[in-house]
Structures are given as structure tokens and as C-alpha cells.
CSV table of C-alpha atoms in Angstrom, one decimal:
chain,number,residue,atom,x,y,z
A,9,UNK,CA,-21.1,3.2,28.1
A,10,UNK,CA,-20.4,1.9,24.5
A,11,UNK,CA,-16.3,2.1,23.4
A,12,UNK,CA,-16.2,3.2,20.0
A,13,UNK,CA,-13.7,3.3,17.4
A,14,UNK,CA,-10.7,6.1,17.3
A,15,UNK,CA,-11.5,8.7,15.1
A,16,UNK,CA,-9.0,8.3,11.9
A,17,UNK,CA,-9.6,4.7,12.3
A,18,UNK,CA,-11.7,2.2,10.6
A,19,UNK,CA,-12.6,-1.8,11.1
A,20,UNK,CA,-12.4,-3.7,7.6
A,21,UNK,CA,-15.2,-5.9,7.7
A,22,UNK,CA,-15.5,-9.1,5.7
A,23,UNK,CA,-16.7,-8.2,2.1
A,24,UNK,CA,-14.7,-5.1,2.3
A,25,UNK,CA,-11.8,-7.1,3.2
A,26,UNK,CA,-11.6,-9.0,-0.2
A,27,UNK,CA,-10.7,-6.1,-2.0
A,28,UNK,CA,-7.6,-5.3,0.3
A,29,UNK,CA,-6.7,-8.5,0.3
A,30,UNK,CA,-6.8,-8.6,-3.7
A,31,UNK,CA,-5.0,-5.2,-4.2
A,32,UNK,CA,-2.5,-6.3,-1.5
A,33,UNK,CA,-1.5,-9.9,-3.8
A,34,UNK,CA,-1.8,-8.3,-6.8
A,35,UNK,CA,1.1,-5.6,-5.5
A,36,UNK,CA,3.2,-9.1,-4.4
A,37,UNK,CA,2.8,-11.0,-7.4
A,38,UNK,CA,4.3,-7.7,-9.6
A,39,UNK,CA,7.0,-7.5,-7.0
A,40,UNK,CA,7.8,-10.8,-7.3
A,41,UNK,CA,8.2,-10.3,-11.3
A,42,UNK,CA,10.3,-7.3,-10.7
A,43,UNK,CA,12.3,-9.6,-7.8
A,44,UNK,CA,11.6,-6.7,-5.3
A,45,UNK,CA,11.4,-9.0,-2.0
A,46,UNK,CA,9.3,-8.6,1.5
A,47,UNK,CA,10.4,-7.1,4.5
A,48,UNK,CA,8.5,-6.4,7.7
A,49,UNK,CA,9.4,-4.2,10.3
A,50,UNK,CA,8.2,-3.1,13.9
A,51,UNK,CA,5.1,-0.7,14.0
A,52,UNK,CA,6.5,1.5,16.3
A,53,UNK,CA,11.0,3.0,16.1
A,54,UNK,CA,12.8,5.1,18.1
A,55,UNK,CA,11.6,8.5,17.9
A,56,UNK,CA,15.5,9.9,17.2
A,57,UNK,CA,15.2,7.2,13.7
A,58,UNK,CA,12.4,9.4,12.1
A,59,UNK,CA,13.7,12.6,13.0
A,60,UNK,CA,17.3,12.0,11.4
A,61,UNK,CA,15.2,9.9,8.8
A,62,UNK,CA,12.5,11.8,7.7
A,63,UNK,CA,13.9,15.8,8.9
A,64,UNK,CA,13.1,17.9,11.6
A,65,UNK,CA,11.6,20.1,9.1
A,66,UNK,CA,8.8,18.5,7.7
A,67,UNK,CA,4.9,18.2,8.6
A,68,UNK,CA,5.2,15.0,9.7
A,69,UNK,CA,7.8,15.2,12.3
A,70,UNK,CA,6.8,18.6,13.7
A,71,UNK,CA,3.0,18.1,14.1
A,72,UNK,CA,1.7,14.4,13.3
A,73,UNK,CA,3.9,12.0,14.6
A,74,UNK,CA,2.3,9.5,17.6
A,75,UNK,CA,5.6,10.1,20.0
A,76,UNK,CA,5.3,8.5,23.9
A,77,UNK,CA,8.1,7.1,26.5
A,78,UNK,CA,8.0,3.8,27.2
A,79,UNK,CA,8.5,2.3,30.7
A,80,UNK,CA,12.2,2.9,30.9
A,81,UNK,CA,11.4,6.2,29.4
A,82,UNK,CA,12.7,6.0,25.8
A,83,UNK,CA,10.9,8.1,23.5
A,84,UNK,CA,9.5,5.7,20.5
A,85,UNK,CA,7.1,6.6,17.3
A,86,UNK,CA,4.6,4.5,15.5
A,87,UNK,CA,6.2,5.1,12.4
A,88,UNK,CA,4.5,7.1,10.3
A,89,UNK,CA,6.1,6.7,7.1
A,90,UNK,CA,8.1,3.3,5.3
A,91,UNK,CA,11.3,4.1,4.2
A,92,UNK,CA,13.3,5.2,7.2
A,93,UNK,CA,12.4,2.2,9.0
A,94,UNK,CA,13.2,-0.4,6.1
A,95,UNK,CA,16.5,1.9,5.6
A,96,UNK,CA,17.5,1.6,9.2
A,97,UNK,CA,17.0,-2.7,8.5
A,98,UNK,CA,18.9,-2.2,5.6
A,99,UNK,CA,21.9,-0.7,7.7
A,100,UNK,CA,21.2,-2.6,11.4
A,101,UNK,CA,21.5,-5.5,9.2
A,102,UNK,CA,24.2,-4.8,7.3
A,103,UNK,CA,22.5,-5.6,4.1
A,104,UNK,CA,24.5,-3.8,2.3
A,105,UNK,CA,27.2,-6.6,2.3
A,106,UNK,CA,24.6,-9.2,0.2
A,107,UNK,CA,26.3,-10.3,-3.0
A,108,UNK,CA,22.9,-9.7,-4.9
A,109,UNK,CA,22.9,-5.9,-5.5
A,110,UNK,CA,20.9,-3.2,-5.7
A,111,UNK,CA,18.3,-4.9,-2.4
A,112,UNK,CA,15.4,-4.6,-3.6
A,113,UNK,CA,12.0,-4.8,-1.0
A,114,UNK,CA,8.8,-4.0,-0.5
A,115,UNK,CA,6.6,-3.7,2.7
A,116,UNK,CA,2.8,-3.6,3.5
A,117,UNK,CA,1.6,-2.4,6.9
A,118,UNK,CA,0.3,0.1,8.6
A,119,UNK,CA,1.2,3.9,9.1
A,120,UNK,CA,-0.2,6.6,11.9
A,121,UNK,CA,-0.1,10.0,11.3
A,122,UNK,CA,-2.1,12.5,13.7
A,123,UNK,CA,-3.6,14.5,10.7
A,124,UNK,CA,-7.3,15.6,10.4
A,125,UNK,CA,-9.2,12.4,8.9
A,126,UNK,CA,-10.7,13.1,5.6
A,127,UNK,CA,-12.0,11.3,2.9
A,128,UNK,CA,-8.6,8.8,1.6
A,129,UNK,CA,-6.6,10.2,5.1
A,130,UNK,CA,-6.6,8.2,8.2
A,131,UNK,CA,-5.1,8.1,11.4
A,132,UNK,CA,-4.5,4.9,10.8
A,133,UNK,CA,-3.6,4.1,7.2
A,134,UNK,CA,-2.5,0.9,5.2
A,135,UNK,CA,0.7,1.5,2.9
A,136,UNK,CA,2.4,-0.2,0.4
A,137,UNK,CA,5.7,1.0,-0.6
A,138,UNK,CA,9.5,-0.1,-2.9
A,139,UNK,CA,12.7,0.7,-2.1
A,140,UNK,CA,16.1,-0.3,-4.2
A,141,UNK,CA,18.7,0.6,-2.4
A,142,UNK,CA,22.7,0.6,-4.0
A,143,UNK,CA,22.4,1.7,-7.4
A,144,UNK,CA,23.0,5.1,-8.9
A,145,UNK,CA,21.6,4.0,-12.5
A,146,UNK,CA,19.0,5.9,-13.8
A,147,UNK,CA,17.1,2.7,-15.3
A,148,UNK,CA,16.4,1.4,-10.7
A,149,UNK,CA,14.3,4.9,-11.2
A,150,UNK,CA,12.7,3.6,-14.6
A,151,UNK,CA,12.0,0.1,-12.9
A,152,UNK,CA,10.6,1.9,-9.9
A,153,UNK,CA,8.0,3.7,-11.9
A,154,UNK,CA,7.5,0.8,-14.4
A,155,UNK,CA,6.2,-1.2,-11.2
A,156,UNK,CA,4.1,1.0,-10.0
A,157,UNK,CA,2.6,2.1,-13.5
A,158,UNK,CA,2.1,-1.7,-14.0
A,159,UNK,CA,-0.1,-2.7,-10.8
A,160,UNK,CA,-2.3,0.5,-11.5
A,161,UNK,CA,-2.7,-0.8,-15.2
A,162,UNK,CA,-3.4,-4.4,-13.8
A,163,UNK,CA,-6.0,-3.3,-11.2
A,164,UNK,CA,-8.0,-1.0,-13.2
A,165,UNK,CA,-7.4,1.9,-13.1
A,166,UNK,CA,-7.7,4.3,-15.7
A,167,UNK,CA,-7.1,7.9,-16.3
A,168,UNK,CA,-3.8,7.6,-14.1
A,169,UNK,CA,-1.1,10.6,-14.8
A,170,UNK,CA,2.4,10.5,-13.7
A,171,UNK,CA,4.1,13.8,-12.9
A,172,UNK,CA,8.0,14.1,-12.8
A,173,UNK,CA,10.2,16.5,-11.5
A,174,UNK,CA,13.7,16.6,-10.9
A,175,UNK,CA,15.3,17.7,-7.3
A,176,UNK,CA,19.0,17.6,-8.5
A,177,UNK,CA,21.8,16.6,-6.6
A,178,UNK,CA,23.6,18.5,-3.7
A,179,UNK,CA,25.1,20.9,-5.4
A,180,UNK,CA,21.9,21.8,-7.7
A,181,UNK,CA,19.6,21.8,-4.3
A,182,UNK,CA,22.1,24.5,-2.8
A,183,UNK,CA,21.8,26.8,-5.5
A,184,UNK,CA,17.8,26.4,-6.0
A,185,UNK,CA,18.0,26.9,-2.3
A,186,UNK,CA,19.8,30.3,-2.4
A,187,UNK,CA,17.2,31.5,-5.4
A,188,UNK,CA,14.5,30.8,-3.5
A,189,UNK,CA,15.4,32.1,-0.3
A,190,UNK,CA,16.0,35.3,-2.5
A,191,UNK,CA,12.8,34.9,-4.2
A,192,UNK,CA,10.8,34.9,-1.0
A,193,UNK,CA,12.8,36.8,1.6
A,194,UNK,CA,11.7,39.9,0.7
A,195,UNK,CA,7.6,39.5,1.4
A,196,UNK,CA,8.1,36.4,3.8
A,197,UNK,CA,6.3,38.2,6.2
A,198,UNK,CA,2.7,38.1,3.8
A,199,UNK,CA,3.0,34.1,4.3
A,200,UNK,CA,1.9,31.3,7.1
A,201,UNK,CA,4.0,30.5,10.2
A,202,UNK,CA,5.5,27.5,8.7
A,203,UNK,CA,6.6,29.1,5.5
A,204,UNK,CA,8.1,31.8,7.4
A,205,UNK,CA,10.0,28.7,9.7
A,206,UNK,CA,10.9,27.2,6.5
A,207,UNK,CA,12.6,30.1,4.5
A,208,UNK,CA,16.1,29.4,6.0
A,209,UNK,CA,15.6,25.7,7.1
A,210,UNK,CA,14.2,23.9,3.8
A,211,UNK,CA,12.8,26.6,1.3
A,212,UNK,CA,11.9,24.3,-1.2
A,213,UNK,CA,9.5,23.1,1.0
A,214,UNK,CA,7.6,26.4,0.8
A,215,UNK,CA,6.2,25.2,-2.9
A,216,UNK,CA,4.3,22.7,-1.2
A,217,UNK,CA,2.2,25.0,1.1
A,218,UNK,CA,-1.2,24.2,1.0
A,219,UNK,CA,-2.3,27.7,2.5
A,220,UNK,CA,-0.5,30.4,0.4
A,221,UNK,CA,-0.6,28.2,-2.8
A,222,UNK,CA,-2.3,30.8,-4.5
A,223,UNK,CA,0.0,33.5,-3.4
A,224,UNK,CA,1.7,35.5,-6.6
A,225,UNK,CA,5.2,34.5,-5.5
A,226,UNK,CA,4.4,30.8,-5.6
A,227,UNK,CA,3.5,31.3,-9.6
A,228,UNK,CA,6.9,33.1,-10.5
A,229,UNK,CA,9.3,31.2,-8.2
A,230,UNK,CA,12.4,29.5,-9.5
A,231,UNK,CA,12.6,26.6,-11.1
A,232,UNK,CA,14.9,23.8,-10.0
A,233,UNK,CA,15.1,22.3,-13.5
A,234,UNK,CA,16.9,26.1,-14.3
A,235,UNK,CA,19.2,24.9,-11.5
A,236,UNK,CA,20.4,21.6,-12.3
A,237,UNK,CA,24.0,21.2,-13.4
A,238,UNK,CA,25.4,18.8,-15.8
A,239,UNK,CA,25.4,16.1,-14.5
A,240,UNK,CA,21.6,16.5,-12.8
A,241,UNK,CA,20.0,17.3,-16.4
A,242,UNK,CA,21.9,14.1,-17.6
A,243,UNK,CA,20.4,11.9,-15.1
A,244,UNK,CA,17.0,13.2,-16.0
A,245,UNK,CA,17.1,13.1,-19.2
A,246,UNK,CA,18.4,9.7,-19.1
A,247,UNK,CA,15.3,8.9,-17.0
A,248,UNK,CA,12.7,10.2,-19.2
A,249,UNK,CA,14.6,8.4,-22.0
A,250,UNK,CA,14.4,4.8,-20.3
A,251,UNK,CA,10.2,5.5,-19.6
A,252,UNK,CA,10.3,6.6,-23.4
A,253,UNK,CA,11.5,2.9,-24.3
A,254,UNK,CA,8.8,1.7,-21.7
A,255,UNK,CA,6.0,3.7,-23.2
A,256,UNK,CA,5.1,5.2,-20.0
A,257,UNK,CA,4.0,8.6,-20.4
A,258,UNK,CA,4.5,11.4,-17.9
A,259,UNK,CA,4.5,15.3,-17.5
A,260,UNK,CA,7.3,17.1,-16.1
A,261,UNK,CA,6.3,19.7,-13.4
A,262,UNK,CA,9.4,22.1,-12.3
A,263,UNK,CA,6.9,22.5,-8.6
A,264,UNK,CA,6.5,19.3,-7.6
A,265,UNK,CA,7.6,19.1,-4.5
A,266,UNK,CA,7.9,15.8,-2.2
A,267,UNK,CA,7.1,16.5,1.4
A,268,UNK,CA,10.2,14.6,3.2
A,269,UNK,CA,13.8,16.3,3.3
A,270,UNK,CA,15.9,13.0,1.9
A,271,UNK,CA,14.8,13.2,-1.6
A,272,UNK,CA,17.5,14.2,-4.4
A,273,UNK,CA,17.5,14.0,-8.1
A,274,UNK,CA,14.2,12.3,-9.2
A,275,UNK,CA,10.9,13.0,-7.3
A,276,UNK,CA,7.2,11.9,-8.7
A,277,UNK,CA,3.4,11.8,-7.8
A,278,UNK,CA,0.7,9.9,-9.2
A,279,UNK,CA,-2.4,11.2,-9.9
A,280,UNK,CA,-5.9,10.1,-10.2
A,281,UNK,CA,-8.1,12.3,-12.9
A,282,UNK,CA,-11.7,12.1,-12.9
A,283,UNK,CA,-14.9,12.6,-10.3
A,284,UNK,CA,-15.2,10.9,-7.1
A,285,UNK,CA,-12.0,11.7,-5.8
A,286,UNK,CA,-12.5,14.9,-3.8
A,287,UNK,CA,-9.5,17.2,-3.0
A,288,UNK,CA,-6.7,14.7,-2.8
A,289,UNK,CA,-5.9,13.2,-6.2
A,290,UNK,CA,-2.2,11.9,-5.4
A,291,UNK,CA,-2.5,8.2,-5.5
A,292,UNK,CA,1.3,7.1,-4.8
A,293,UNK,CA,4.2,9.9,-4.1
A,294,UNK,CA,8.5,8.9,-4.2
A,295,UNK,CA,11.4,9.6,-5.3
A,296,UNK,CA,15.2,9.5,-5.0
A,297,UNK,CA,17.2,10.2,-2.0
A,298,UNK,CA,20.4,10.4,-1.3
A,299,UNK,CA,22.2,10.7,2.4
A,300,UNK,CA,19.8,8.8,4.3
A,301,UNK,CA,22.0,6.1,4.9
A,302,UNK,CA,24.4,7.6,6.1
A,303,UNK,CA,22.3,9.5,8.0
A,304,UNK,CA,21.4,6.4,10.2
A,305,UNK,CA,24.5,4.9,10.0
A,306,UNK,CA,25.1,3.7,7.1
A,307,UNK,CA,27.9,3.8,4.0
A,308,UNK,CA,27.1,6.1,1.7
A,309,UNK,CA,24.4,4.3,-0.8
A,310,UNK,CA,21.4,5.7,-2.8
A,311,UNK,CA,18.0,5.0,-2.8
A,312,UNK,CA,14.6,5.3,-4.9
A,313,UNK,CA,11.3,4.3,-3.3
A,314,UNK,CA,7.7,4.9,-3.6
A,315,UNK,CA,4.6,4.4,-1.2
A,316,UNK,CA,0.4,4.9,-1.2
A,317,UNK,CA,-2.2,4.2,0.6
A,318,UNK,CA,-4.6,0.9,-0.3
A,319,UNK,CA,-7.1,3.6,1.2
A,320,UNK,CA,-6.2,6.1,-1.9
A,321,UNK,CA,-6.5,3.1,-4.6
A,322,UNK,CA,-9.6,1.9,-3.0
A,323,UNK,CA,-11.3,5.0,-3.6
A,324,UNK,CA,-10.1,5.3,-7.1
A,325,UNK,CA,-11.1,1.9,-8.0
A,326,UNK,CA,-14.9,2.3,-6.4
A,327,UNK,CA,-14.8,6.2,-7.8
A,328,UNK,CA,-14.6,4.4,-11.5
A,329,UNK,CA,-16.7,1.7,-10.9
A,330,UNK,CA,-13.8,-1.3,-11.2
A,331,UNK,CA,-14.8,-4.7,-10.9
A,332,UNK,CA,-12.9,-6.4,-9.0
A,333,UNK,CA,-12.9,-10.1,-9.1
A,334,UNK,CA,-13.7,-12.4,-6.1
A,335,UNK,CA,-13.5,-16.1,-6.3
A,336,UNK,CA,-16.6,-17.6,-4.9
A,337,UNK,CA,-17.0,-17.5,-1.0
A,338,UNK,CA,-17.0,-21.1,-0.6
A,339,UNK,CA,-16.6,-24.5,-2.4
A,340,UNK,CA,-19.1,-26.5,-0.5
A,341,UNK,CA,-22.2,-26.4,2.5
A,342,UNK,CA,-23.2,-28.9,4.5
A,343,UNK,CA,-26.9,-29.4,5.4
A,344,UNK,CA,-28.0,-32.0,7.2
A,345,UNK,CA,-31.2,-33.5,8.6
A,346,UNK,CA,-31.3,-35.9,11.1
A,347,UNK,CA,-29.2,-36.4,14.5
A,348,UNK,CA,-27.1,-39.2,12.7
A,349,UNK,CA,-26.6,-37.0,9.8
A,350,UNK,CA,-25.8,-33.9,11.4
A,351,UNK,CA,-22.9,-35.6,13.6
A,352,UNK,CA,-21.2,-37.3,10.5
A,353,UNK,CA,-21.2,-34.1,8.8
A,354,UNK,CA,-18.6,-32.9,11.3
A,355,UNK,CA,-16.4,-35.5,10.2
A,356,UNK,CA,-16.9,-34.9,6.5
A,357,UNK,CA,-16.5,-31.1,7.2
A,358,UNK,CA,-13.2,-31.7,8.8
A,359,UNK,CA,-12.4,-34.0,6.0
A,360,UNK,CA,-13.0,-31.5,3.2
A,361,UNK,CA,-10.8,-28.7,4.6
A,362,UNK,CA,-8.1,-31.2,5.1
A,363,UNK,CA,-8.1,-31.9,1.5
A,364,UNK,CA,-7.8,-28.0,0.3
A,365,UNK,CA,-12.0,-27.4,0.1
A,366,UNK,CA,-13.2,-24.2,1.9
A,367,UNK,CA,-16.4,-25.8,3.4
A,368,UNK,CA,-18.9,-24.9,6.3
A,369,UNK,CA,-21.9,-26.3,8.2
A,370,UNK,CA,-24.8,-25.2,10.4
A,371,UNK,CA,-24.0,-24.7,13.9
A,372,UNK,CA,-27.6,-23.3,14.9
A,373,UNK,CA,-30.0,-26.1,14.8
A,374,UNK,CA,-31.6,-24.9,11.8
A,375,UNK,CA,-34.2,-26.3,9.9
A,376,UNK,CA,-33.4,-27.4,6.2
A,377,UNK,CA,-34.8,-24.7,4.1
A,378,UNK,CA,-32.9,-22.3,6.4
A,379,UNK,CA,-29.8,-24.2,6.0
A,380,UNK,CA,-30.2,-23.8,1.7
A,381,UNK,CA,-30.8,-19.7,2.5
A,382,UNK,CA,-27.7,-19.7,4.6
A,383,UNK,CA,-25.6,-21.7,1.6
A,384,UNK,CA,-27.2,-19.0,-0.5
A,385,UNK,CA,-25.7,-16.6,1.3
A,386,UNK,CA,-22.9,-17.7,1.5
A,387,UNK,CA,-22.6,-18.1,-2.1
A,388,UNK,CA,-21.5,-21.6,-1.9
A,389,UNK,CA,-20.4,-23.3,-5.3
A,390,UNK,CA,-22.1,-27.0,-4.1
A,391,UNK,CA,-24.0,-27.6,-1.6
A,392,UNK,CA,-24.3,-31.4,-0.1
A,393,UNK,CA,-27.4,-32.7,1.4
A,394,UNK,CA,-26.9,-35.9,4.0
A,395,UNK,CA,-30.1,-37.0,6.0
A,396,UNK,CA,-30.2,-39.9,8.1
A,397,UNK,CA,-31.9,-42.4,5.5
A,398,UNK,CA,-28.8,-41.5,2.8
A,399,UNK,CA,-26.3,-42.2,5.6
A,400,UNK,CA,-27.7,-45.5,6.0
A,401,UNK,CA,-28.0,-46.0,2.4
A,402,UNK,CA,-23.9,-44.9,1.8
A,403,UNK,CA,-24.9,-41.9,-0.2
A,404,UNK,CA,-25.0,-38.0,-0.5
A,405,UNK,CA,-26.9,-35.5,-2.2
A,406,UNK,CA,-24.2,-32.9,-4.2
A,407,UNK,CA,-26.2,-29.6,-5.8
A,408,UNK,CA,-24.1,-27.6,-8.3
A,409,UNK,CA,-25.2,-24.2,-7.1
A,410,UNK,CA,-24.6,-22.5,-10.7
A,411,UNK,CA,-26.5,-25.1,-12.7
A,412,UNK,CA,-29.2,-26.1,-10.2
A,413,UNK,CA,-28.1,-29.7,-11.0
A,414,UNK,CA,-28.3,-33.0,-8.4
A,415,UNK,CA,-26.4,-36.0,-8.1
A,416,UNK,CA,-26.5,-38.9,-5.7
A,417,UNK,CA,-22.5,-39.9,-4.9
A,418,UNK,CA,-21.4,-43.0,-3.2
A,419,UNK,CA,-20.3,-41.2,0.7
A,420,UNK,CA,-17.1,-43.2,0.1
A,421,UNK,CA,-16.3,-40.8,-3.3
A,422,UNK,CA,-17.7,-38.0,-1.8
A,423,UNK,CA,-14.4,-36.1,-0.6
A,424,UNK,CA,-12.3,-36.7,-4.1
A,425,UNK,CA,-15.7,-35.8,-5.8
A,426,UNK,CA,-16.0,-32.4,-4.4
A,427,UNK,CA,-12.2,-31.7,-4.9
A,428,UNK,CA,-12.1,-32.7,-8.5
A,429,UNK,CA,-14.9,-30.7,-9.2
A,430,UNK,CA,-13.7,-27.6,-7.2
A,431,UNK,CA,-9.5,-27.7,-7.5
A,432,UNK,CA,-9.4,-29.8,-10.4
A,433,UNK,CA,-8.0,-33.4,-8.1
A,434,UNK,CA,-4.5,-31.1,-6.9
């Protein structure tokens, strides 16, 4: 019997993995102009760290978390989500204490959520994510949203909108939370289970039902941005003023509605407009939070983070039809003909690679138009041609694959030859 692939899971392949590997060092090299630095941490957490983390409340923690005891019987997650597990670094290793505040990281890895797999949602999913943790100024949220505005613009994409909304603090949470619990109390009955488990627990998160979306209450439902005190409308404002003096332009929508309890004052989505994308538009989803720090130990410190999916930009960039560039597959094949030829290529092989070149050989026995084909395919930038009469002789053949011109080179010059030509003599 044949073992096949989980479903929700995929194999990257190479010439599909070029494009991950692209999107994933373009998203370093903006992080390293914005001095946001790396951090990795274990695939899987204690269960209890995503629970306190994320909330009890929310989709992910009551119905698609992968949760199992170990051998000693401690219950542990594959995380499904970045931020609580770069949060409980942050506090495990007191990082709070460096002298170079706000800490600003970013991570790359992959996420499991038990969900049912659709086109841009996996099982398995890769995500890249920000977090600046220590600083309550409004222009870590403009920074936050400048990055992530600015590796969207670099890969591609176009048509990109960002939608703001503003969750308030604690005080202008409570009060939303009252009016909505008012709001829906009365006909709670007419919506899902969930909703119905959420009216007391975390109302707000009713707005972001998928199943009674189009239910008449949802429409009329109060706003938060009717609830924010002073101080809450300040700190938005002063938001939208810093993205102003960035000429990043957004749309503020009172229902957005992130889907993970820690989230305070600013909260945004980005979308992708345009065909090919199905039913999920949201490329990237964050926000603000406040309390989860302490709520895994930590002093009291704000946050503001984001994350996607390199699945979700993926499909954007192949839904526009974004060419993305690849550097040639390889600087230089090796064909040979002859037993004496075929056995010093191996040591000029090995000699190239030391010396920076990507280069390969055939390990098959094939005949020397097959050998070309396979260069071909490979889409080598030279290919080199040493027979057993040029090894006497000293010499090599070099092709330039792009110009279809020859050259005879001393064997001697051969190595700097091909490295000047394809890294410019470094």
C-alpha cells in the first residue's frame, strides 16, 4: 500500500521552491532595514502557553489546535499561531532587560491548525510574522504597517488594500462589550452555537461569525469607534496621522474584528482585490495587544505584531501574473567524453564549488548529446566540454549558453575563468 501525504499538507518541490525561498529573503532583507531581528522557536509549546496566550475563547483554541501528551504525559501543541510563542521567549528570556528597546523580531516557520483545507488554508501552513514589543508610541504601529505595506509593494503585488480599525483600550473594550451584549441578548437565540457561547465570554467576537454574517443585527451593531474614550481616539488618530506622512492609504472599518482575544487599540487586515483569489481575500491580519505579557509571566509591556501565510501571497502573486525573478539554475555543466576525461571532471567539479560556482556533472554514463540536453535543462549559464584528447592537450572547451559562443581555455585558467565570468573574480 502506497503512504500518501496528510491532507492539509503539501510537498514544495524544486521549481516551486524558488518562489518561497525568494518571498522568504525578500521579507529578511526589509526586516533587516527596519532592524526587526530573527527569532526561532520550537514547533510544538505547552498546551497551557496558547490557551492563556491566544484565549480560551477563540476558534483556534476550542476546535483546531493539534493537542497530545507526551510520554511523561504533559499536554503540548504544535503551535498554531506566532506571537504567543515569540512572547513567551521574550519573557523566559527576560528580554525585556536588553538596553536596545522596543525588541524588535520576526520569525518564519511553520503553523498547524486542524481547519478544513481550502484553497490558501492548510493544515500545515508557512507564516511569517513582526512583533515590537515595549513601546506604547503610536509611530511602532506606523512602522509595523510601513513594513508590511513595503514587502507587498516590493514583491508585486498590486491592488493591495489596508483596512484599520481601532479595538480601544480596557476601558473602551468594556463598554463596547456591554453595548453589544445588549445589542444581541435579546435574539441570541436566532444565532449559531458559538455566538450564543460567545455573548457573555467575548461578544465582540460575534462580528466575526462567518455563519450569521448576514443576520440584520450584525449590520446595526455598535460600533467600537462610538466607544473609544479620549485617550483611545487620540491614539488612533495619531496612527492614521503617522501613515498620512507615509503615504500609505487605508480604510477605516468600525467591524473589523481580529480573531484572537489579546488584541487592544489598533487592529488591521490586508486585503487582496481582484480575481483568482476565491473566498479568502485577507493576505496578512495584526494588531495591538496589550496584557499578554503579563499574561505569561511577564511585566506589564505592549505589543504590535502581524503575520500571513507565504501560501496567501503565493496565490496573490500567481493570481496577477507576477514575475518573479530567478537567477539562473546553474553557473556551469560538465560533459565529458572519454574515461580519462570523465574522472578529472570530478576533480574540477569539486574545484568549482569550492571557489563559490554552482556546477554539476553527469552521473549516468550518458552519451554527449544527452549530457548538452541535460545542461539544457538545467539551464546552465556555461557549459564546459573536456574529452580525453583536450586533457592531454591542457585545454577545455567553455560554451556561453546565452550567446552560443566557444572558447578553448588553458585547463590551468579554467577555474578563475569560469568565476570571473560568473561572480565577477569575488
Amino acid at each position: 500500500m502506497s503512504i500518501q501525504i496528510p491532507r492539509g499538507t503539501q510537498d514544495i518541490l524544486p521549481g516551486e521552491v524558488e518562489l518561497w525561498q525568494y518571498i522568504e529573503e525578500k521579507a529578511k532583507d526589509v526586516c533587516r532595514r527596519y532592524n526587526y531581528q530573527e527569532i526561532r522557536t520550537p514547533i510544538f509549546e505547552h498546551t497551557d502557553l496558547f490557551q492563556r496566550g491566544v484565549g480560551d475563547t477563540t476558534d483556534i483554541v476550542q476546535k483546531e489546535m493539534y493537542t497530545f501528551a507526551d510520554r511523561g504525559n504533559r499536554s503540548l501543541t504544535l503551535r498554531p499561531e506566532g506571537t504567543a510563542a515569540v512572547v513567551r521567549s521574550y519573557v523566559e528570556k527576560k528580554m525585556y532587560g536588553h538596553p536596545n528597546q522596543p525588541t524588535k523580531l520576526f520569525y518564519t516557520g511553520p503553523m498547524f491548525r486542524y481547519e478544513r483545507p481550502q484553497s490558501g488554508r492548510m493544515r500545515q501552513f508557512v507564516q511569517f510574522g513582526v512583533e515590537a514589543l515595549g513601546s506604547h508610541d503610536p509611530a511602532i504601529d506606523a512602522e509595523v504597517l510601513a513594513l508590511v505595506m513595503s514587502l507587498y509593494e516590493e514583491l508585486g503585488l498590486k491592488n493591495v488594500k489596508l483596512v484599520l480599525n481601532s479595538l480601544g483600550d480596557k476601558e473602551s473594550r468594556e463598554a463596547h462589550r456591554q453595548a453589544l451584549i445588549d445589542h444581541f441578548k435579546p435574539s441570541i437565540g436566532e444565532f449559531c452555537e458559538d455566538c450564543q457561547n460567545r455573548l457573555d465570554k467575548n461578544p465582540l467576537r460575534i462580528l466575526d461569525c462567518k455563519k450569521d454574517r448576514d443576520h440584520p443585527l450584525m449590520s446595526n451593531a455598535p460600533s467600537i469607534l462610538d466607544y473609544l474614550n479620549e485617550e483611545s481616539s487620540s491614539y488612533f488618530s495619531q496612527v492614521k496621522t503617522y501613515l498620512d506622512q507615509l503615504g500609505i492609504s487605508y480604510v477605516v472599518d468600525p467591524t473589523l474584528v481580529r480573531g484572537l482575544d489579546y488584541y487592544f487599540h489598533t487592529a488591521f487586515e490586508i486585503m487582496a482585490e481582484g480575481e483568482g483569489f476565491g473566498a479568502i481575500t485577507t493576505l496578512c491580519g495584526g494588531g495591538r495587544y496589550t496584557g499578554l505579557v503579563e499574561e505569561i509571566g511577564g511585566p506589564s509591556t505592549p505589543g504590535i505584531g502581524f503575520a500571513f501565510s507565504i501560501e496567501r501571497v503565493i496565490m496573490a502573486l500567481k493570481a496577477q501574473e507576477q514575475a518573479i525573478p530567478v537567477a539562473p539554475k546553474l553557473d556551469c555543466y560538465l560533459v565529458s567524453l572519454g574515461d580519462a576525461a570523465k574522472e578529472k571532471t570530478v576533480e574540477l567539479l569539486y574545484n568549482l564549488r569550492s571557489a563559490g560556482v554552482s556546477a554539476d556533472k553527469d552521473y549516468l554514463d550518458k552519451k554527449m548529446k544527452a549530457q548538452f540536453k541535460a545542461a539544457d535543462r538545467l539551464q546552465a549559464r556555461f557549459t564546459a566540454i573536456l574529452g580525453d584528447d583536450e586533457l592531454t592537450h591542457g585545454v577545455i572547451n567553455v560554451k556561453d549558453m546565452e550567446t552560443g559562443e566557444q572558447v578553448q581555455i588553458e585547463l590551468e585558467t579554467f577555474i578563475d575563468h569560469i568565476k570571473e565570468k560568473t561572480l565577477g573574480g569575488k
